[in-house]
Amino acid sequence: MGTVLIVDDEPAVRELMARWVGSLGLRSQTAASADEALETLKSAHCDLAVIDVHMPDRDGFWLASEIGREHPHTAVVIATGSTDVRGSLNSTASIADLSIADFLTKPFQRDRFALAVDRGRLWRKHVLEEVEWQARLSVELRDRAARVCALMRQTSPAADAAATLATLAMERMPGTAEHAARVARYAASVSHRLGLAPDLVTAIGAAARFHDIGKVAMPDALLTKPSPLTAGETAVMRRHVEVGAHILDASETLRAAAPLVLASHEWFGGGGYPRRLVGAAIPLGSRIIAVVDAYDAITQDRSYRHRSNSADAVAELLRCAPAQFDPHIVGAFLSVLAAN
């Protein structure tokens, strides 16, 4: 039997909805304010919260945001007397930021309430299924990564380690070798343009060549999925930079490239992953890889879009600097393109 939390500052409304919840074969909890609701959720497990928007002090959207943060598996249904839901949304949240299963417009009848409860419980079911699926993917990723790292620790010298990784990449990600080679060439050209030390140029070249190597440990379900990834699947896929860094770190001769791969998806202005580094905190080699990888990705066909020309790709790099890309690196890369 599930439990529904009813949050409304009007006692009569809470009592009515509690009766409706009981008639649906469910338990109910009630709260007269957002703060009381959060206190209730600390001790009571609730599958669903039906929340009034207009309450004293903190409103329903604020509460929905807090529930999403503190109790992400609890579904939320918003009840409002306004037909303009977006207009009633205050500055503390936005519709896009809130995971809301349904909206009820007051006054509503029992049948519409029952439908909202059903939608909330279905939303929760899907969320829990996604959590379970993400956990299974994470276990598979961990096991695959461990096997690749063990293989790298047993492989030497440097040429053999690089060849082993290249073979693994071809087996798991056919068609990526040309992309990796182009990114490595671009990165080397930018590194030379910047006058970097030979050892750093070598490390950047290796990191650029194997910037996506963590994907060799990704589950088949993600690598071959023909449709867009879910939020949970995207979270697992983003771990490829951490896995890639672990794989390179397991090889003594490729270890210098590991931190560059780890930071290759950070954004110059913040907001990247996995550590949300900003500006100069991102290794220079990683900033180079981010620019040249993006350029090559834009100018090549993908399963979900056609390639863009070089001019459009350059315009995109300029548009995304400095939020995503280091403007200094973009300038150096444009100089390389102009010279070729």
Tab-separated table of C-alpha atoms in Angstrom:
chain	number	residue	atom	x	y	z
A	1	MET	CA	0.000	0.000	0.000
A	2	GLY	CA	1.402	3.376	-1.037
A	3	THR	CA	1.299	6.651	0.896
A	4	VAL	CA	0.237	10.046	-0.410
A	5	LEU	CA	1.312	13.256	1.314
A	6	ILE	CA	-1.280	16.031	1.036
A	7	VAL	CA	0.055	19.558	1.514
A	8	ASP	CA	-2.543	22.332	1.745
A	9	ASP	CA	-3.103	25.158	4.200
A	10	GLU	CA	-6.906	24.647	4.183
A	11	PRO	CA	-8.029	21.957	6.688
A	12	ALA	CA	-11.205	21.127	4.753
A	13	VAL	CA	-9.248	20.504	1.558
A	14	ARG	CA	-6.751	18.274	3.348
A	15	GLU	CA	-9.571	16.271	4.923
A	16	LEU	CA	-11.375	15.820	1.610
A	17	MET	CA	-8.300	14.666	-0.267
A	18	ALA	CA	-7.346	12.343	2.598
A	19	ARG	CA	-10.744	10.655	2.230
A	20	TRP	CA	-10.209	10.330	-1.512
A	21	VAL	CA	-6.790	8.789	-0.929
A	22	GLY	CA	-8.329	6.251	1.467
A	23	SER	CA	-11.011	5.363	-1.081
A	24	LEU	CA	-8.215	4.534	-3.538
A	25	GLY	CA	-6.792	1.975	-1.093
A	26	LEU	CA	-3.842	4.148	-0.116
A	27	ARG	CA	-2.606	5.721	3.100
A	28	SER	CA	-2.416	9.474	3.576
A	29	GLN	CA	-0.246	11.924	5.462
A	30	THR	CA	-1.172	15.605	5.695
A	31	ALA	CA	0.734	18.853	6.196
A	32	ALA	CA	-0.428	22.452	6.399
A	33	SER	CA	2.790	24.053	5.135
A	34	ALA	CA	5.932	23.385	3.170
A	35	ASP	CA	8.068	23.201	6.306
A	36	GLU	CA	5.677	20.738	7.940
A	37	ALA	CA	5.721	18.625	4.777
A	38	LEU	CA	9.509	18.394	4.815
A	39	GLU	CA	9.450	17.413	8.485
A	40	THR	CA	6.923	14.691	7.671
A	41	LEU	CA	9.101	13.347	4.864
A	42	LYS	CA	12.023	12.979	7.256
A	43	SER	CA	10.187	10.213	9.111
A	44	ALA	CA	7.471	9.006	6.724
A	45	HIS	CA	8.032	7.334	3.379
A	46	CYS	CA	5.690	8.820	0.774
A	47	ASP	CA	5.309	7.677	-2.817
A	48	LEU	CA	3.577	10.875	-3.878
A	49	ALA	CA	3.028	14.441	-2.653
A	50	VAL	CA	0.000	16.477	-3.754
A	51	ILE	CA	1.002	20.088	-3.137
A	52	ASP	CA	-1.013	23.289	-3.134
A	53	VAL	CA	0.810	26.191	-4.779
A	54	HIS	CA	-0.366	29.118	-2.675
A	55	MET	CA	0.484	28.603	0.986
A	56	PRO	CA	1.751	30.939	3.713
A	57	ASP	CA	5.510	31.485	3.749
A	58	ARG	CA	7.024	29.024	1.277
A	59	ASP	CA	4.943	28.115	-1.776
A	60	GLY	CA	4.309	24.792	-3.472
A	61	PHE	CA	6.917	25.208	-6.179
A	62	TRP	CA	9.618	25.794	-3.581
A	63	LEU	CA	8.495	22.647	-1.819
A	64	ALA	CA	8.483	20.691	-5.090
A	65	SER	CA	12.068	21.797	-5.679
A	66	GLU	CA	13.116	20.702	-2.173
A	67	ILE	CA	11.399	17.336	-2.554
A	68	GLY	CA	13.168	16.826	-5.883
A	69	ARG	CA	16.495	17.505	-4.184
A	70	GLU	CA	15.983	15.656	-0.898
A	71	HIS	CA	13.516	12.938	-1.932
A	72	PRO	CA	14.020	12.401	-5.687
A	73	HIS	CA	11.942	9.219	-5.782
A	74	THR	CA	8.818	10.916	-4.418
A	75	ALA	CA	6.455	11.962	-7.190
A	76	VAL	CA	4.941	15.452	-7.089
A	77	VAL	CA	1.508	16.627	-8.209
A	78	ILE	CA	0.893	20.368	-8.127
A	79	ALA	CA	-2.599	21.652	-7.243
A	80	THR	CA	-3.313	25.254	-8.173
A	81	GLY	CA	-6.272	27.544	-8.536
A	82	SER	CA	-4.562	29.331	-11.412
A	83	THR	CA	-5.038	28.161	-14.989
A	84	ASP	CA	-1.763	29.868	-15.871
A	85	VAL	CA	0.688	27.520	-14.174
A	86	ARG	CA	3.776	29.169	-15.628
A	87	GLY	CA	2.513	32.575	-14.591
A	88	SER	CA	2.111	31.397	-11.001
A	89	LEU	CA	5.637	29.985	-10.894
A	90	ASN	CA	7.927	32.209	-8.868
A	91	SER	CA	11.609	32.905	-9.330
A	92	THR	CA	12.783	30.098	-7.031
A	93	ALA	CA	12.275	27.461	-9.691
A	94	SER	CA	11.258	26.843	-13.285
A	95	ILE	CA	8.976	24.238	-14.815
A	96	ALA	CA	11.926	22.700	-16.655
A	97	ASP	CA	13.858	22.281	-13.408
A	98	LEU	CA	11.046	20.519	-11.554
A	99	SER	CA	10.084	16.876	-11.998
A	100	ILE	CA	6.319	17.154	-11.720
A	101	ALA	CA	4.106	14.172	-12.532
A	102	ASP	CA	0.881	16.125	-13.053
A	103	PHE	CA	-0.962	19.422	-12.463
A	104	LEU	CA	-4.411	19.708	-10.881
A	105	THR	CA	-6.436	22.868	-11.489
A	106	LYS	CA	-8.791	23.739	-8.649
A	107	PRO	CA	-11.615	22.987	-8.232
A	108	PHE	CA	-11.202	19.362	-9.283
A	109	GLN	CA	-13.327	16.254	-8.788
A	110	ARG	CA	-12.401	12.902	-7.314
A	111	ASP	CA	-11.948	11.228	-10.716
A	112	ARG	CA	-9.414	13.834	-11.804
A	113	PHE	CA	-7.631	13.514	-8.465
A	114	ALA	CA	-7.493	9.723	-8.870
A	115	LEU	CA	-5.977	10.162	-12.335
A	116	ALA	CA	-3.313	12.474	-10.927
A	117	VAL	CA	-2.457	9.928	-8.236
A	118	ASP	CA	-2.159	7.197	-10.881
A	119	ARG	CA	0.142	9.400	-12.945
A	120	GLY	CA	2.253	10.142	-9.892
A	121	ARG	CA	2.626	6.492	-8.989
A	122	LEU	CA	3.518	5.636	-12.602
A	123	TRP	CA	6.116	8.441	-12.580
A	124	ARG	CA	7.637	6.973	-9.418
A	125	LYS	CA	7.655	3.468	-10.931
A	126	HIS	CA	9.565	4.724	-13.964
A	127	VAL	CA	12.048	6.605	-11.750
A	128	LEU	CA	12.752	3.511	-9.657
A	129	GLU	CA	13.173	1.406	-12.790
A	130	GLU	CA	15.645	3.977	-14.114
A	131	VAL	CA	17.580	3.886	-10.834
A	132	GLU	CA	17.771	0.090	-10.980
A	133	TRP	CA	18.845	0.162	-14.631
A	134	GLN	CA	21.507	2.782	-13.921
A	135	ALA	CA	22.843	0.648	-11.070
A	136	ARG	CA	23.105	-2.392	-13.351
A	137	LEU	CA	24.915	-0.346	-16.000
A	138	SER	CA	27.299	0.992	-13.354
A	139	VAL	CA	28.180	-2.523	-12.181
A	140	GLU	CA	28.839	-3.636	-15.762
A	141	LEU	CA	30.969	-0.536	-16.365
A	142	ARG	CA	32.975	-1.157	-13.201
A	143	ASP	CA	33.659	-4.781	-14.118
A	144	ARG	CA	34.646	-3.976	-17.712
A	145	ALA	CA	36.914	-1.147	-16.573
A	146	ALA	CA	38.644	-3.394	-14.058
A	147	ARG	CA	39.408	-5.947	-16.770
A	148	VAL	CA	40.853	-3.322	-19.126
A	149	CYS	CA	42.981	-1.811	-16.340
A	150	ALA	CA	44.300	-5.266	-15.446
A	151	LEU	CA	45.212	-5.830	-19.087
A	152	MET	CA	47.067	-2.502	-19.234
A	153	ARG	CA	49.090	-3.294	-16.115
A	154	GLN	CA	50.263	-6.481	-17.803
A	155	THR	CA	51.146	-4.759	-21.091
A	156	SER	CA	54.522	-3.195	-21.889
A	157	PRO	CA	56.374	-1.440	-23.425
A	158	ALA	CA	54.743	1.809	-24.539
A	159	ALA	CA	54.182	0.723	-28.122
A	160	ASP	CA	52.418	-2.421	-26.982
A	161	ALA	CA	50.223	-0.488	-24.530
A	162	ALA	CA	49.135	1.994	-27.190
A	163	ALA	CA	48.567	-0.788	-29.717
A	164	THR	CA	46.499	-2.747	-27.205
A	165	LEU	CA	44.263	0.250	-26.527
A	166	ALA	CA	43.899	0.958	-30.242
A	167	THR	CA	42.830	-2.639	-30.847
A	168	LEU	CA	40.312	-2.503	-28.010
A	169	ALA	CA	38.905	0.738	-29.389
A	170	MET	CA	38.495	-0.774	-32.856
A	171	GLU	CA	36.735	-3.821	-31.437
A	172	ARG	CA	34.354	-1.905	-29.181
A	173	MET	CA	33.933	1.314	-31.182
A	174	PRO	CA	34.371	0.616	-34.906
A	175	GLY	CA	34.852	3.755	-36.951
A	176	THR	CA	36.379	5.858	-34.173
A	177	ALA	CA	40.002	5.374	-35.163
A	178	GLU	CA	39.933	8.090	-37.826
A	179	HIS	CA	38.317	10.559	-35.413
A	180	ALA	CA	40.939	9.813	-32.759
A	181	ALA	CA	43.761	10.217	-35.282
A	182	ARG	CA	42.428	13.579	-36.490
A	183	VAL	CA	41.982	14.875	-32.946
A	184	ALA	CA	45.546	13.807	-32.144
A	185	ARG	CA	46.912	15.587	-35.226
A	186	TYR	CA	44.975	18.769	-34.459
A	187	ALA	CA	46.104	18.697	-30.843
A	188	ALA	CA	49.746	18.223	-31.843
A	189	SER	CA	49.538	21.152	-34.277
A	190	VAL	CA	48.030	23.441	-31.644
A	191	SER	CA	50.624	22.322	-29.087
A	192	HIS	CA	53.451	23.171	-31.477
A	193	ARG	CA	51.782	26.498	-32.340
A	194	LEU	CA	51.807	27.339	-28.612
A	195	GLY	CA	55.483	26.361	-28.313
A	196	LEU	CA	54.923	23.726	-25.634
A	197	ALA	CA	57.707	21.524	-24.266
A	198	PRO	CA	58.261	18.199	-26.099
A	199	ASP	CA	57.256	16.056	-23.111
A	200	LEU	CA	53.968	17.931	-22.794
A	201	VAL	CA	53.342	17.687	-26.537
A	202	THR	CA	53.813	13.915	-26.293
A	203	ALA	CA	51.402	13.634	-23.355
A	204	ILE	CA	48.806	15.790	-25.116
A	205	GLY	CA	49.122	13.674	-28.254
A	206	ALA	CA	48.504	10.458	-26.311
A	207	ALA	CA	45.589	11.990	-24.425
A	208	ALA	CA	44.047	13.279	-27.652
A	209	ARG	CA	44.420	9.889	-29.314
A	210	PHE	CA	42.780	8.122	-26.377
A	211	HIS	CA	40.434	10.852	-25.115
A	212	ASP	CA	37.429	8.530	-25.544
A	213	ILE	CA	39.153	5.297	-24.531
A	214	GLY	CA	36.967	4.985	-21.436
A	215	LYS	CA	34.101	4.093	-23.740
A	216	VAL	CA	35.660	0.684	-24.368
A	217	ALA	CA	34.360	-0.262	-20.914
A	218	MET	CA	30.854	1.082	-21.529
A	219	PRO	CA	28.007	-1.457	-21.579
A	220	ASP	CA	26.851	-2.521	-25.043
A	221	ALA	CA	23.381	-1.180	-24.250
A	222	LEU	CA	24.786	2.363	-24.233
A	223	LEU	CA	27.269	2.089	-27.089
A	224	THR	CA	24.712	0.611	-29.491
A	225	LYS	CA	21.516	2.327	-28.345
A	226	PRO	CA	19.807	3.802	-31.450
A	227	SER	CA	17.727	6.328	-29.510
A	228	PRO	CA	18.782	9.202	-27.213
A	229	LEU	CA	20.147	8.217	-23.812
A	230	THR	CA	18.035	8.769	-20.711
A	231	ALA	CA	19.284	11.029	-17.926
A	232	GLY	CA	20.509	8.002	-15.961
A	233	GLU	CA	22.224	6.509	-19.007
A	234	THR	CA	23.881	9.851	-19.755
A	235	ALA	CA	25.231	9.955	-16.201
A	236	VAL	CA	26.839	6.544	-16.729
A	237	MET	CA	28.180	7.490	-20.161
A	238	ARG	CA	29.792	10.640	-18.767
A	239	ARG	CA	31.915	8.466	-16.525
A	240	HIS	CA	33.951	7.476	-19.584
A	241	VAL	CA	36.437	10.268	-18.817
A	242	GLU	CA	37.101	8.895	-15.331
A	243	VAL	CA	37.336	5.354	-16.652
A	244	GLY	CA	39.637	6.496	-19.443
A	245	ALA	CA	41.911	8.208	-16.944
A	246	HIS	CA	42.051	5.018	-14.838
A	247	ILE	CA	42.904	2.949	-17.906
A	248	LEU	CA	45.752	5.246	-18.954
A	249	ASP	CA	47.003	5.512	-15.377
A	250	ALA	CA	47.293	1.706	-15.289
A	251	SER	CA	50.000	1.958	-17.958
A	252	GLU	CA	53.261	3.427	-16.734
A	253	THR	CA	54.108	4.763	-20.171
A	254	LEU	CA	50.709	6.422	-20.777
A	255	ARG	CA	50.174	7.693	-17.231
A	256	ALA	CA	51.016	11.327	-18.064
A	257	ALA	CA	47.982	11.458	-20.376
A	258	ALA	CA	45.526	10.350	-17.660
A	259	PRO	CA	44.837	13.746	-16.010
A	260	LEU	CA	44.403	15.350	-19.437
A	261	VAL	CA	41.720	12.825	-20.394
A	262	LEU	CA	40.033	13.239	-17.021
A	263	ALA	CA	39.566	16.976	-17.621
A	264	SER	CA	38.854	16.832	-21.370
A	265	HIS	CA	35.129	17.514	-20.871
A	266	GLU	CA	35.466	20.378	-18.435
A	267	TRP	CA	34.173	23.773	-19.587
A	268	PHE	CA	36.389	26.837	-19.466
A	269	GLY	CA	33.610	28.853	-17.816
A	270	GLY	CA	32.548	26.006	-15.516
A	271	GLY	CA	29.676	23.585	-15.894
A	272	GLY	CA	31.619	20.717	-17.419
A	273	TYR	CA	32.318	17.320	-15.882
A	274	PRO	CA	33.397	15.436	-13.860
A	275	ARG	CA	34.868	18.020	-11.437
A	276	ARG	CA	33.374	21.288	-12.764
A	277	LEU	CA	36.791	22.920	-13.063
A	278	VAL	CA	37.058	26.520	-14.265
A	279	GLY	CA	39.611	28.376	-16.388
A	280	ALA	CA	43.286	27.746	-15.656
A	281	ALA	CA	42.365	24.969	-13.208
A	282	ILE	CA	41.722	22.869	-16.318
A	283	PRO	CA	45.021	21.452	-17.647
A	284	LEU	CA	46.188	23.166	-20.820
A	285	GLY	CA	46.236	19.883	-22.715
A	286	SER	CA	42.626	19.228	-21.766
A	287	ARG	CA	41.610	22.661	-23.026
A	288	ILE	CA	43.306	21.905	-26.336
A	289	ILE	CA	41.574	18.526	-26.669
A	290	ALA	CA	38.169	20.067	-25.892
A	291	VAL	CA	38.493	22.524	-28.779
A	292	VAL	CA	39.837	20.195	-31.443
A	293	ASP	CA	37.509	17.338	-30.456
A	294	ALA	CA	34.499	19.626	-30.783
A	295	TYR	CA	35.642	20.898	-34.186
A	296	ASP	CA	36.131	17.396	-35.554
A	297	ALA	CA	32.812	16.197	-34.142
A	298	ILE	CA	30.959	19.092	-35.772
A	299	THR	CA	32.576	18.525	-39.169
A	300	GLN	CA	31.834	14.788	-39.287
A	301	ASP	CA	28.570	12.942	-39.863
A	302	ARG	CA	26.855	11.489	-36.822
A	303	SER	CA	23.953	9.038	-36.623
A	304	TYR	CA	21.708	11.829	-35.329
A	305	ARG	CA	22.842	14.682	-37.634
A	306	HIS	CA	24.748	15.560	-40.795
A	307	ARG	CA	28.158	17.188	-40.707
A	308	SER	CA	28.608	20.958	-40.788
A	309	ASN	CA	31.217	22.727	-42.870
A	310	SER	CA	34.412	24.174	-41.414
A	311	ALA	CA	33.078	27.741	-41.368
A	312	ASP	CA	30.040	26.707	-39.331
A	313	ALA	CA	32.232	24.709	-36.960
A	314	VAL	CA	34.515	27.689	-36.431
A	315	ALA	CA	31.504	29.902	-35.785
A	316	GLU	CA	30.345	27.408	-33.148
A	317	LEU	CA	33.737	27.412	-31.428
A	318	LEU	CA	33.712	31.207	-31.313
A	319	ARG	CA	30.136	31.250	-30.048
A	320	CYS	CA	30.950	28.839	-27.225
A	321	ALA	CA	34.071	30.699	-26.044
A	322	PRO	CA	34.688	31.518	-23.262
A	323	ALA	CA	31.758	29.632	-21.686
A	324	GLN	CA	32.904	26.233	-22.973
A	325	PHE	CA	36.249	26.771	-24.684
A	326	ASP	CA	39.397	28.701	-23.800
A	327	PRO	CA	39.450	31.673	-26.228
A	328	HIS	CA	43.247	31.570	-26.374
A	329	ILE	CA	43.158	27.927	-27.502
A	330	VAL	CA	40.419	28.661	-30.027
A	331	GLY	CA	42.584	31.432	-31.473
A	332	ALA	CA	45.592	29.128	-31.740
A	333	PHE	CA	43.514	26.437	-33.425
A	334	LEU	CA	42.106	28.934	-35.939
A	335	SER	CA	45.682	29.930	-36.775
A	336	VAL	CA	46.465	26.261	-37.444
A	337	LEU	CA	43.425	25.922	-39.704
A	338	ALA	CA	44.331	29.092	-41.593
A	339	ALA	CA	47.864	27.815	-42.208
A	340	ASN	CA	46.645	24.542	-43.756
